[in-house]
Tab-separated table of C-alpha atoms and ligand atoms in Angstrom:
chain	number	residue	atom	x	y	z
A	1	UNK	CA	-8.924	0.617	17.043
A	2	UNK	CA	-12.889	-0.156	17.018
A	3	UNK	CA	-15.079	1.603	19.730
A	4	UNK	CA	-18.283	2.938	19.784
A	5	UNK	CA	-17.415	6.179	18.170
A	6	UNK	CA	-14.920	4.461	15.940
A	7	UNK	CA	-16.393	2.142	13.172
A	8	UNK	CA	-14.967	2.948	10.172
A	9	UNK	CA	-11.264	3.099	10.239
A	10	UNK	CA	-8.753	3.631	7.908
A	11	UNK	CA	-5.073	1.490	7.489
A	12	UNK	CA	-2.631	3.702	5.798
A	13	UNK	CA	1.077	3.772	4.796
A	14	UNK	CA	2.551	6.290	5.775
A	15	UNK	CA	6.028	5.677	4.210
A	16	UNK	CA	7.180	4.454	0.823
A	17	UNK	CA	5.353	1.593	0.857
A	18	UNK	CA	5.681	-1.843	2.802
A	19	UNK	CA	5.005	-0.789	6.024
A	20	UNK	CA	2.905	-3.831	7.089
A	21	UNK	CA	-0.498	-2.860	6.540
A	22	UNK	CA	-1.585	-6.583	5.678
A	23	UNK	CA	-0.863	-7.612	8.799
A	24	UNK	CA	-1.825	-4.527	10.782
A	25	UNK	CA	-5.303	-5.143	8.175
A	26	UNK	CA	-5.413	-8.697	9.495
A	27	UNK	CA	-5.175	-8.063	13.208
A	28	UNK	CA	-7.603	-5.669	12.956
A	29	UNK	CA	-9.812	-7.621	10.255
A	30	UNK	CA	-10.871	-9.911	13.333
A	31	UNK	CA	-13.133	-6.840	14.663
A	32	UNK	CA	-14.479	-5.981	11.302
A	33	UNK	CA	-17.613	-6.746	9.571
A	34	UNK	CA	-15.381	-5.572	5.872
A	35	UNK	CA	-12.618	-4.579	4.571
A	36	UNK	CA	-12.640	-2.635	1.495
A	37	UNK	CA	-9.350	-1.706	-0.587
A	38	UNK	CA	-9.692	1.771	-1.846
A	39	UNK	CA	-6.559	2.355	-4.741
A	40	UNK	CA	-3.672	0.678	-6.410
A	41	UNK	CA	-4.416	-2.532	-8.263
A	42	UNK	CA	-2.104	-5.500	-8.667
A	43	UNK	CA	1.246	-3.441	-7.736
A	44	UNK	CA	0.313	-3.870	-3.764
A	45	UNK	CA	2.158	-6.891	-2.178
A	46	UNK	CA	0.777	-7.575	1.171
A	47	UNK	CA	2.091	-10.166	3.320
A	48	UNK	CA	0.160	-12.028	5.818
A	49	UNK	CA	1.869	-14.892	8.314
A	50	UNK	CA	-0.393	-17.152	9.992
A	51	UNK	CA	2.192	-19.098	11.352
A	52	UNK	CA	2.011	-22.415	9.386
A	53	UNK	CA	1.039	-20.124	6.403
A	54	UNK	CA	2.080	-17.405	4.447
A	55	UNK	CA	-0.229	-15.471	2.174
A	56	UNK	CA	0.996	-12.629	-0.327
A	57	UNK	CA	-2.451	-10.896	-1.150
A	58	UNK	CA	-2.035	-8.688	-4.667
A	59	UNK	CA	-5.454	-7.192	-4.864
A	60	UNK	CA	-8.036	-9.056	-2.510
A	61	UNK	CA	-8.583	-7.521	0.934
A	62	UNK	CA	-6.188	-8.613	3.496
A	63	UNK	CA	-9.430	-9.508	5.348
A	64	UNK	CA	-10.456	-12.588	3.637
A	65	UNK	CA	-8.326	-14.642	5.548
A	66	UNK	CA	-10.656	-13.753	8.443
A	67	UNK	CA	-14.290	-16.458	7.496
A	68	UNK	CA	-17.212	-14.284	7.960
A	69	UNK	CA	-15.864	-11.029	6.774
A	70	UNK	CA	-17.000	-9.413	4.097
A	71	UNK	CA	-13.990	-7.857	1.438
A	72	UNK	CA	-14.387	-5.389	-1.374
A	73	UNK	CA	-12.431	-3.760	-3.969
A	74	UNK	CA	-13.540	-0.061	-4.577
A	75	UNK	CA	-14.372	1.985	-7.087
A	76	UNK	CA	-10.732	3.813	-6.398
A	77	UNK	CA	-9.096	0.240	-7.200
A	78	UNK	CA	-7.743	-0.417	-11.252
A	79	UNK	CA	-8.376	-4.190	-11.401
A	80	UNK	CA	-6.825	-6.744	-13.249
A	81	UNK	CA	-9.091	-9.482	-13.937
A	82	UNK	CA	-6.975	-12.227	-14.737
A	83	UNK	CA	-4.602	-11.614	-11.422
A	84	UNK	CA	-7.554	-11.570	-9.230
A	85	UNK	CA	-8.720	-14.858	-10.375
A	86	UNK	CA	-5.366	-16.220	-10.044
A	87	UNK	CA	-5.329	-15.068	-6.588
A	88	UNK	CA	-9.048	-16.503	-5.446
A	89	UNK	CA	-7.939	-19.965	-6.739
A	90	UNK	CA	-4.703	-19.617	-4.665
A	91	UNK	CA	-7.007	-18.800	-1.374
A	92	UNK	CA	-9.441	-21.417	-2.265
A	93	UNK	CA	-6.444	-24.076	-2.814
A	94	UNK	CA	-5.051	-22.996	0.651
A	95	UNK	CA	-8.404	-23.881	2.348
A	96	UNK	CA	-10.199	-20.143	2.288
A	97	UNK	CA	-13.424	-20.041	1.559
A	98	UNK	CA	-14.193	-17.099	-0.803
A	99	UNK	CA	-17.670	-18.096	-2.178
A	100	UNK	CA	-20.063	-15.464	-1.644
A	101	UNK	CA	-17.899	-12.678	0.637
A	102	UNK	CA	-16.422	-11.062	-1.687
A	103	UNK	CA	-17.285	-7.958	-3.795
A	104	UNK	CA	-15.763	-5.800	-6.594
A	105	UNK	CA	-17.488	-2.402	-7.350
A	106	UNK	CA	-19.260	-2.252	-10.509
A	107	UNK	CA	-16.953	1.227	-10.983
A	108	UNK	CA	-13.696	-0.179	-10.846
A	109	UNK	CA	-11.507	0.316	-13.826
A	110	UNK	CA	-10.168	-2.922	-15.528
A	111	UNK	CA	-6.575	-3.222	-15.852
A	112	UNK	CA	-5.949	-4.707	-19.503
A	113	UNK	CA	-3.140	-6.741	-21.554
A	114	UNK	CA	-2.040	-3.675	-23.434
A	115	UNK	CA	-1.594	-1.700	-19.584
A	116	UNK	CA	0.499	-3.965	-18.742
A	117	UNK	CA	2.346	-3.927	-22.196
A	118	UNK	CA	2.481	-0.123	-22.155
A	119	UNK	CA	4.126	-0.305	-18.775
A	120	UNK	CA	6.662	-2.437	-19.788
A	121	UNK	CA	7.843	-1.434	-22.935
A	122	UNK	CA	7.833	2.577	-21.836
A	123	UNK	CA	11.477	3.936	-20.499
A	124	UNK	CA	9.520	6.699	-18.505
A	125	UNK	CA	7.837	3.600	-16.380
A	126	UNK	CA	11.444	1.669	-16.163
A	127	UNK	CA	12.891	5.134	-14.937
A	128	UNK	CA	10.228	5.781	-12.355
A	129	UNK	CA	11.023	1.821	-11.683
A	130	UNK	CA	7.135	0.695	-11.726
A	131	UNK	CA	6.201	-2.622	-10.666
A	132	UNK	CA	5.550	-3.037	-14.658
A	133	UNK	CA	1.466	-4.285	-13.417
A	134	UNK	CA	-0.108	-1.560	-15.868
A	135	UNK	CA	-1.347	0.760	-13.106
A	136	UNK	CA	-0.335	3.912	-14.294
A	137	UNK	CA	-1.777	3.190	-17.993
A	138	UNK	CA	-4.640	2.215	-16.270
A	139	UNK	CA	-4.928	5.266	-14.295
A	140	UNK	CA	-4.358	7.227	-17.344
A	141	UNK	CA	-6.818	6.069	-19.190
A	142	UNK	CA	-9.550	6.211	-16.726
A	143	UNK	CA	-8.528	10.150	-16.168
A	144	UNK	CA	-8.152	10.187	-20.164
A	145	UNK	CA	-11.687	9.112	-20.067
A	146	UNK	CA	-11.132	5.979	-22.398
A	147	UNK	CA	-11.004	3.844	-19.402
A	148	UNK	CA	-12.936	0.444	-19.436
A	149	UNK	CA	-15.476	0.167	-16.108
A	150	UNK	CA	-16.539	-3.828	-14.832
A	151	UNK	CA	-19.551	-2.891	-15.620
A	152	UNK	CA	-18.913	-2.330	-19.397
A	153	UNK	CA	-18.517	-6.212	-19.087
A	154	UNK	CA	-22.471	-6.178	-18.995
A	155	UNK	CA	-22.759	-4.590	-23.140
A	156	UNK	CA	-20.553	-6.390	-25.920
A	157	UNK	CA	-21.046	-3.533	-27.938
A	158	UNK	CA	-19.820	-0.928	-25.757
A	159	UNK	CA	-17.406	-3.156	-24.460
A	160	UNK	CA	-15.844	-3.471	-28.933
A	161	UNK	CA	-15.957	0.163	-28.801
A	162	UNK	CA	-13.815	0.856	-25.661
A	163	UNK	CA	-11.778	-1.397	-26.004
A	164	UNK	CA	-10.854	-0.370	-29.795
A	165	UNK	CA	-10.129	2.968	-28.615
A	166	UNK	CA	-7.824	1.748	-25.607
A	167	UNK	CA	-6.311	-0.708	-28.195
A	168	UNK	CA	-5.570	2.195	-30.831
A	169	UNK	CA	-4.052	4.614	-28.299
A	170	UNK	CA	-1.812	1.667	-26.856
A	171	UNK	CA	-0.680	0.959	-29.656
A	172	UNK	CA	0.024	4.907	-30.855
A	173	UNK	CA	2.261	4.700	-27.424
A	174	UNK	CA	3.977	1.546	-28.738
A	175	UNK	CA	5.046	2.682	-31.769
A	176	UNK	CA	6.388	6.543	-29.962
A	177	UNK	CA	8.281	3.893	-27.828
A	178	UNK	CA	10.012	2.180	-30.898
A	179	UNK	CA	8.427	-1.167	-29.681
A	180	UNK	CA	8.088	-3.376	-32.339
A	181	UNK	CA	5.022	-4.912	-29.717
A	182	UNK	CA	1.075	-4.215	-30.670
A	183	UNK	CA	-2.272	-5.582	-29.171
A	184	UNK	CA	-4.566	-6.555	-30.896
A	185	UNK	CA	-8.424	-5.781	-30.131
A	186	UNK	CA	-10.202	-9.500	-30.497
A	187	UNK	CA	-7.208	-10.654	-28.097
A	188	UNK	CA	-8.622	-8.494	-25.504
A	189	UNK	CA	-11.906	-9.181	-26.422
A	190	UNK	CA	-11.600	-13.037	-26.330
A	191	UNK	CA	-9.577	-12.679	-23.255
A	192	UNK	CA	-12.591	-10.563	-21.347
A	193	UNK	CA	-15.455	-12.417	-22.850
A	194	UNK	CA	-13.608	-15.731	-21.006
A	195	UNK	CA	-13.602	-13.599	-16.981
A	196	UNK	CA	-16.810	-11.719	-17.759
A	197	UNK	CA	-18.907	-14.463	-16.655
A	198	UNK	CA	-16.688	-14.604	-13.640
A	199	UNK	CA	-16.297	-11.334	-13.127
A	200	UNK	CA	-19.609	-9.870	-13.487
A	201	UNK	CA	-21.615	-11.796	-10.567
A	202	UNK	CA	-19.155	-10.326	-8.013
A	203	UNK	CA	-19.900	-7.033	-9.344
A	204	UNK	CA	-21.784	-4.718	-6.920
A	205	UNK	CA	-22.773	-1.256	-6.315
A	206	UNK	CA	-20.179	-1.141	-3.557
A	207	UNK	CA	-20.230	2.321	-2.141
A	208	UNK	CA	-24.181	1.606	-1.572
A	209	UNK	CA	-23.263	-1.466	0.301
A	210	UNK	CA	-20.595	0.301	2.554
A	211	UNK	CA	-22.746	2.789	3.339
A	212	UNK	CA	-25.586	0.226	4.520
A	213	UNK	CA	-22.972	-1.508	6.745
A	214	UNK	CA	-22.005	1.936	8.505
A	215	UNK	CA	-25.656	3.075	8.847
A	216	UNK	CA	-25.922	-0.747	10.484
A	217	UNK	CA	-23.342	0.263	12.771
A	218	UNK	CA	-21.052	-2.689	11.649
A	219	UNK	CA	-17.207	-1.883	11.811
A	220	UNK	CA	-15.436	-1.133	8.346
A	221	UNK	CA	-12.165	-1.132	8.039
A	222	UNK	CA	-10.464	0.662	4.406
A	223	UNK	CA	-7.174	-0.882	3.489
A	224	UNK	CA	-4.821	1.322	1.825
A	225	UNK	CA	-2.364	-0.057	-0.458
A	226	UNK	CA	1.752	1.206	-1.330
A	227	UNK	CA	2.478	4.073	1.002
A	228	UNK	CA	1.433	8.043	1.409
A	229	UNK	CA	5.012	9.151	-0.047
A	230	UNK	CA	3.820	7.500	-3.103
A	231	UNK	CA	0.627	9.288	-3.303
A	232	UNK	CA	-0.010	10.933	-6.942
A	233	UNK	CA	-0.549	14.449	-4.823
A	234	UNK	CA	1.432	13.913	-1.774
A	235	UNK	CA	4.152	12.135	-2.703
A	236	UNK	CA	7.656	12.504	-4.233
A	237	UNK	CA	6.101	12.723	-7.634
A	238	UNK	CA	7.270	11.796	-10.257
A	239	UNK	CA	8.503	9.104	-8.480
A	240	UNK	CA	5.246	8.236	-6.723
A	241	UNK	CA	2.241	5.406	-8.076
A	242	UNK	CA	-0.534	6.984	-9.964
A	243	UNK	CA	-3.471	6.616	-6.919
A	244	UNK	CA	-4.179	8.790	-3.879
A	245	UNK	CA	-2.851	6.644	-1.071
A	246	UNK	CA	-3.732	8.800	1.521
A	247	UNK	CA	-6.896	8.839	4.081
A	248	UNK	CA	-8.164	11.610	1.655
A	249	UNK	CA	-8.126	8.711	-1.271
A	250	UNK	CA	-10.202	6.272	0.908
A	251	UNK	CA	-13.439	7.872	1.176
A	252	UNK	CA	-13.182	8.784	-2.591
A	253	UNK	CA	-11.655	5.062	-3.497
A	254	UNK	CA	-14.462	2.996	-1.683
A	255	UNK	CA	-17.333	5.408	-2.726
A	256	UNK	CA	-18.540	6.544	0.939
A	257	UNK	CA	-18.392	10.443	2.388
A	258	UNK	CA	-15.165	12.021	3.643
A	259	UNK	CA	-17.554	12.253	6.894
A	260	UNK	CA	-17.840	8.599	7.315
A	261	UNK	CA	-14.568	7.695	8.998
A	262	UNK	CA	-13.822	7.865	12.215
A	263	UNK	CA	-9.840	6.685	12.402
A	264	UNK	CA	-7.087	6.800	10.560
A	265	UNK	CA	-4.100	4.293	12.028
A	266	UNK	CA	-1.158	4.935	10.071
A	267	UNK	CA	1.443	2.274	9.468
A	268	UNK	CA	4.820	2.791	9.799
A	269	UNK	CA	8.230	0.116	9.878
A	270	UNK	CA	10.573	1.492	12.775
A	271	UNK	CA	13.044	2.217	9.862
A	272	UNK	CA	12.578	3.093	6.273
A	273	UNK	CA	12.053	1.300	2.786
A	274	UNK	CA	11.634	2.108	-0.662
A	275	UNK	CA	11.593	0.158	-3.964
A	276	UNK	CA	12.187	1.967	-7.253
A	277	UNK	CA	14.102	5.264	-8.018
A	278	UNK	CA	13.298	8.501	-6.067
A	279	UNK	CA	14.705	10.149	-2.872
A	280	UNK	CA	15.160	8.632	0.382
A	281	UNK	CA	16.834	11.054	2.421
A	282	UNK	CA	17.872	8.861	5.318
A	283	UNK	CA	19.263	6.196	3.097
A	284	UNK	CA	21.298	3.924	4.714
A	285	UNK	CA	25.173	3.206	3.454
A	286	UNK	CA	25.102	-0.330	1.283
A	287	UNK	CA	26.765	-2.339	4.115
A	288	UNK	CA	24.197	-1.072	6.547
A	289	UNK	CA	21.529	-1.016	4.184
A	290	UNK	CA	22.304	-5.032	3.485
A	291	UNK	CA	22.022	-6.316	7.019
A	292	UNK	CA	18.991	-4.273	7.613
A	293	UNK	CA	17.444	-5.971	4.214
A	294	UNK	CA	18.088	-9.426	5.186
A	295	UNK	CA	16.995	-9.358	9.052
A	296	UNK	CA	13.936	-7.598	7.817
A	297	UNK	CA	13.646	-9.848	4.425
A	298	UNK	CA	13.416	-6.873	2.501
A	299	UNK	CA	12.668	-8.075	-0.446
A	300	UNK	CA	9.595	-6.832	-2.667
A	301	UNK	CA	6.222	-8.820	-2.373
A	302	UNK	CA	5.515	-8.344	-5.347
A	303	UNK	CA	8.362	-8.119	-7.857
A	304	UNK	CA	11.425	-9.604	-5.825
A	305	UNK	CA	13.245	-6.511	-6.213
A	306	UNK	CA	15.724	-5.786	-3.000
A	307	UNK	CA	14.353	-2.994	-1.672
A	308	UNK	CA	15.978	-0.145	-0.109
A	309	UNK	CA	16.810	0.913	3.122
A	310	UNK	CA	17.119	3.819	5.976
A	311	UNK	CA	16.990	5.157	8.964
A	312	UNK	CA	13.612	6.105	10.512
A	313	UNK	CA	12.992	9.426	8.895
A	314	UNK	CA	10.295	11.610	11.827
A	315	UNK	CA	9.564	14.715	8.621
A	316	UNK	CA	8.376	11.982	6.415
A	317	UNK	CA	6.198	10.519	8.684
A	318	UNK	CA	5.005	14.324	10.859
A	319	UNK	CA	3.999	15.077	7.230
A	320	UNK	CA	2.404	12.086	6.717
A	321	UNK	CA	-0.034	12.432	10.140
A	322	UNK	CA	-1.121	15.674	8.619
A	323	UNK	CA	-1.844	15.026	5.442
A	324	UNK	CA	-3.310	11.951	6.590
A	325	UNK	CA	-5.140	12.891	9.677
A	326	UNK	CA	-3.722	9.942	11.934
A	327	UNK	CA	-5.622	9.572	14.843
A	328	UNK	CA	-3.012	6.708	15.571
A	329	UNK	CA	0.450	5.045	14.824
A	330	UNK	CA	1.194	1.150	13.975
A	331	UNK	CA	5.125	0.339	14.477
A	332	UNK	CA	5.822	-2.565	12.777
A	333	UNK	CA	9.001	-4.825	12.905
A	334	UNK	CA	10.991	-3.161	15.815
A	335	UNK	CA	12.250	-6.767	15.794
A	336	UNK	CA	14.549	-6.086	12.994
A	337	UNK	CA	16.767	-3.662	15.063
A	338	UNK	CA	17.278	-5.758	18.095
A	339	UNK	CA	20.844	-6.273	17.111
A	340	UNK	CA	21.593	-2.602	16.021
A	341	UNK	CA	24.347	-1.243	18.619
A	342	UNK	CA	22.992	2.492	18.385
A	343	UNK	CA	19.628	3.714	16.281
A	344	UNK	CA	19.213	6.678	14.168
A	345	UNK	CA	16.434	8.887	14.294
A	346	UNK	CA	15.517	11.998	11.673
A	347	UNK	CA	14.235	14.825	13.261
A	348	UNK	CA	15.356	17.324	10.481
A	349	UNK	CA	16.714	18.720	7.210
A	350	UNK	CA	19.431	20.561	6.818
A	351	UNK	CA	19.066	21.861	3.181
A	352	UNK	CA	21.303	24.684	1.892
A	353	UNK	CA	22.556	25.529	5.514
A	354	UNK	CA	19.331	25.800	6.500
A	355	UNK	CA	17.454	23.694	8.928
A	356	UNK	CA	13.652	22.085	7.099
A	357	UNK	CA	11.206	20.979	9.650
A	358	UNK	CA	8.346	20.306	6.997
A	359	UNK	CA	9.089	18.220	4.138
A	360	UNK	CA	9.738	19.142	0.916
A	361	UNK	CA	7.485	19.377	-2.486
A	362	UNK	CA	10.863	19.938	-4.850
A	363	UNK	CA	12.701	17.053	-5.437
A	364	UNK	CA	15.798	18.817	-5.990
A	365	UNK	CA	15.612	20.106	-2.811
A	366	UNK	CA	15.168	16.719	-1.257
A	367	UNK	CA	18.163	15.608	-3.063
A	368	UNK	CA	20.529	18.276	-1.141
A	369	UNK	CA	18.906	17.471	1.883
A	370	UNK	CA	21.289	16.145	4.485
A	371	UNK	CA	19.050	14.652	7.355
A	372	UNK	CA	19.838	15.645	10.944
A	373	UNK	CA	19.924	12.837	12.994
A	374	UNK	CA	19.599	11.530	17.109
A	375	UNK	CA	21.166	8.701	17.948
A	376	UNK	CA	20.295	6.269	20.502
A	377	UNK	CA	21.535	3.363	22.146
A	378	UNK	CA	20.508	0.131	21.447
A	379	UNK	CA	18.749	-2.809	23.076
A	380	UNK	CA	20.694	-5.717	21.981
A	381	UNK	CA	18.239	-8.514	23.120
A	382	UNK	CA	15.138	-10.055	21.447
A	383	UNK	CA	12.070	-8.477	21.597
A	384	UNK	CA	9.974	-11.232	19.579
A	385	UNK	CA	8.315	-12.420	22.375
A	386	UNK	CA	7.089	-8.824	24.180
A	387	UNK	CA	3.332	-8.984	23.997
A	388	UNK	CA	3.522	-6.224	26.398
A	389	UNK	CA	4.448	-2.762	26.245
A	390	UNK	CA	6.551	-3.519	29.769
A	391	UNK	CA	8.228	-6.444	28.047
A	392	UNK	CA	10.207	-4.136	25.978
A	393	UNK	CA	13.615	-3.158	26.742
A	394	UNK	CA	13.943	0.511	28.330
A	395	UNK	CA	15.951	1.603	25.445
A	396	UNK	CA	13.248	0.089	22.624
A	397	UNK	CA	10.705	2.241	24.425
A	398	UNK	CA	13.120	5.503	24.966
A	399	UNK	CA	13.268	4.628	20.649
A	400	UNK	CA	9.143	4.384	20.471
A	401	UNK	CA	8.967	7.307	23.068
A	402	UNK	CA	11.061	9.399	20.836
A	403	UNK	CA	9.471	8.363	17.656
A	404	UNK	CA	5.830	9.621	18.849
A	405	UNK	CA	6.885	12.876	20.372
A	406	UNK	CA	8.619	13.618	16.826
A	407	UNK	CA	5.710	12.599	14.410
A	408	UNK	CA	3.079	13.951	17.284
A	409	UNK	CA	0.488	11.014	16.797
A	410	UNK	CA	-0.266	8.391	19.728
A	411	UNK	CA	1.343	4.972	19.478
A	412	UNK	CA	-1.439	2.322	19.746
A	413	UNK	CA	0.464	-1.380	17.814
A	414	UNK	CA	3.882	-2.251	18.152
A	415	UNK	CA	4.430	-5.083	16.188
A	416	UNK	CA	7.546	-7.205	17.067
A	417	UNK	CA	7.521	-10.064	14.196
A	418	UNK	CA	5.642	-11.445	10.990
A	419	UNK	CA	2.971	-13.741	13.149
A	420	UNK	CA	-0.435	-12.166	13.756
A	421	UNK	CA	0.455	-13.105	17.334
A	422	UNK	CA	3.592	-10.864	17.504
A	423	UNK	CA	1.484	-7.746	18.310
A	424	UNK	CA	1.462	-5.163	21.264
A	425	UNK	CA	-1.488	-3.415	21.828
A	426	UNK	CA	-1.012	-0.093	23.818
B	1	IMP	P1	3.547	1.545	-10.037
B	1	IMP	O1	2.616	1.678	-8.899
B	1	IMP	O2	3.752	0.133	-10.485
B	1	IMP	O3	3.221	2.481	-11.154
B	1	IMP	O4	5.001	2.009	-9.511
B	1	IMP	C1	5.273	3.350	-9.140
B	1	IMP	C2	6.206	3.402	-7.938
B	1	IMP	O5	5.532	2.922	-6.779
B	1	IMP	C3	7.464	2.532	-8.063
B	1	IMP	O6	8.534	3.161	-7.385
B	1	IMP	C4	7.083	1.262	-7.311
B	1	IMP	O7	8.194	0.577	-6.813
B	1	IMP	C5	6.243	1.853	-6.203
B	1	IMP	N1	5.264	0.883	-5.672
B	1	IMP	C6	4.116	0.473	-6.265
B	1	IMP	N2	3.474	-0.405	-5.480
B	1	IMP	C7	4.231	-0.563	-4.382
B	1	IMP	C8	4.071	-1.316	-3.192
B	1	IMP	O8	3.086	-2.032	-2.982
B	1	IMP	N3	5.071	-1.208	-2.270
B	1	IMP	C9	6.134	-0.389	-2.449
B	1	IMP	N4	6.314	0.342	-3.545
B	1	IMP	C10	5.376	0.272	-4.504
B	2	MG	MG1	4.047	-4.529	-0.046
């Protein structure tokens, strides 16, 4: 992905989620001088396999498993204090060294105790099926304009009066919910006064120091986090997270220009997942669905929750390259089909009798939408150990083939397992 011309690249989902942007993030990390992560918060789940290790990264760059490279959480980012110490002392327990690489913008909105309450005690969150982390309160403050910034860590006083009014409105929600549950504001207050000292020396102007790397020609890399049919815009709202996911969202999320980045590599899984309600056209039937969830351990990072499956669906994912601008296409666990006897592919909608090339803004249209599919055969053998594109089965690359003249983007990763070894490179 890095060249000359390319330095700053973005990783993005361009599904529901899931896709395997930690590892894609890892693989690539190796090249990088950072790795900034540019929206979400604590919801994310990524999954990185080192082979004797496994590492589930909430809200710390995928990159810090790579020494030497510099990680950031953006401005874009709603961070939960607590959870990201929780997760430093699991990397430093596990041998990585953390001291001194790695950076949260100054920006950032804090994800607090009563977010997280909010999100679990509302039944428009358990609807949606949120991962219950506070990240849409969050969001909602910040846009509200009650939000509470890291760097309101730095002024007590400020700090009592934000955090009264984020208190006070919680707990207006709480009792329009019939929750018998209220926070109280010294809680909060004790709570932050304990990570502030933390906290505030990894706080940094962190656009600024982006920016300085790119000027310094050093190779940036901006990690997306749940998937671009989740994005607040893009997505199948309501049933969507409450970020920009999308390339758009990483410029804006890590506080550089729109002008800055050179590459966007989407990520997709050779099928389709999603967790939570919403539509997924090319759901899979439940006995289908099953085997496809435990080859591919389809099971949420982050939550446990089984998640859902499909076929691979080529509208989502077309839409997806243009709202996202993908210079280039990551296929991740073609593994998990080697046993299929024939694979689906969508190439269409039919919706109303009508055939739907482009996908869909109105749910209730996606609901009638009957996907068309192409079937093709099988390979039936293993393709965990290809580390070549010519290692592949015919029929795995008639399926890849197929896939790229659909969604009109280049090809540039397979991945063929969970090991940062189990890569192609095209
Ligand atoms: P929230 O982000 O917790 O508000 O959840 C909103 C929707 O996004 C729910 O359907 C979640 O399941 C989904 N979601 C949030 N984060 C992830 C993720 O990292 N992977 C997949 N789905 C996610
Ligand atoms: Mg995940």
């Amino acid at each position: 992905m890095f060249g000359d011309s390319r330095r700053t690249v973005v990783v993005v989902g361009s599904q529901w989620g899931d896709e395997g942007k930690g590892k894609l993030v890892d693989v690539l990390a190796e090249r990088a001088a950072w790795v900034v992560r540019y929206q979400g918060g604590a919801n994310a789940g990524h999954t990185v396999d080192l082979g004797d290790s496994t590492f589930v990264l909430h809200q710390i760059p995928s990159g810090i498993l790579h020494p030497g490279v510099r990680c950031a959480i953006g401005n874009g980012v709603v961070l939960d204090p607590d959870q990201l110490f929780e997760e430093i002392d699991g990397l430093v327990k596990d041998g990585i060294d953390v001291e001194g690489r790695l950076y949260v913008s100054d920006r950032a909105h804090l994800v607090l105790p009563y977010h997280k309450l909010v999100d679990a005690e509302s039944s428009a969150s358990k609807a949606i099926g949120t991962t219950g982390r506070g990240i849409g309160p969050a969001y909602e403050d910040k846009v509200a304009r009650r939000g509470v910034r890291v760097l309101d860590l730095r002024n007590k006083d400020r700090l009592r009066e934000l955090v009264t009014q984020g208190a006070d409105h919680a707990n207006a929600q709480l009792g329009r919910f019939k929750s018998d549950k209220r926070v109280r504001v010294e809680d909060t207050l004790a709570l932050l006064d304990k990570l502030a000292g933390r906290l505030l020396p990894l706080a940094e102007d962190v656009g600024l120091m982006v920016h300085r790397a790119i000027k310094s020609g050093a190779a940036v890399l901006l990690e997306g986090a749940q998937g671009s049919l989740l994005d607040v815009d893009h997505g199948t709202y309501p049933y969507v997270t409450s970020s920009n996911t999308t390339s758009g969202g990483a410029a804006v999320g890590a506080g550089i220009a729109p002008t800055a980045i050179d590459a966007v590599l989407g990520v997709v899984k050779a099928y389709t997942t999603r967790v939570g309600g919403g539509p997924l056209p090319t759901e899979m039937d439940e006995a289908l669905a099953e085997q496809t969830r435990k080859l591919g351990n389809e099971y949420g990072a982050t939550t446990g929750r089984p998640r859902r499956c499909g076929w691979f669906d080529a509208v989502v994912v077309r839409y997806a390259a243009r709202i996202n601008g993908l210079t280039d296409l990551a296929v991740t666990k073609l593994d998990v089909l080697d046993t299929f006897e024939k694979i689906a592919l969508c190439s269409a909608y039919e919706i109303d009798g009508e055939l739907h090339h482009e996908f869909p803004a109105d749910l209730t249209a996606l609901e009638r939408a009957t996907p068309k599919y192409e079937w093709l055969p099988g390979w039936k053998r293993s393709t965990a150990d290809a580390r070549r594109i010519e290692d592949l089965p015919d029929e795995a690359r008639r399926y890849l083939d197929r896939m790229r003249e659909l969604v009109e983007t280049p090809i540039t990763y397979v991945s063929v397992g969970t090991r940062r070894d189990q890569i192609i490179g095209l």
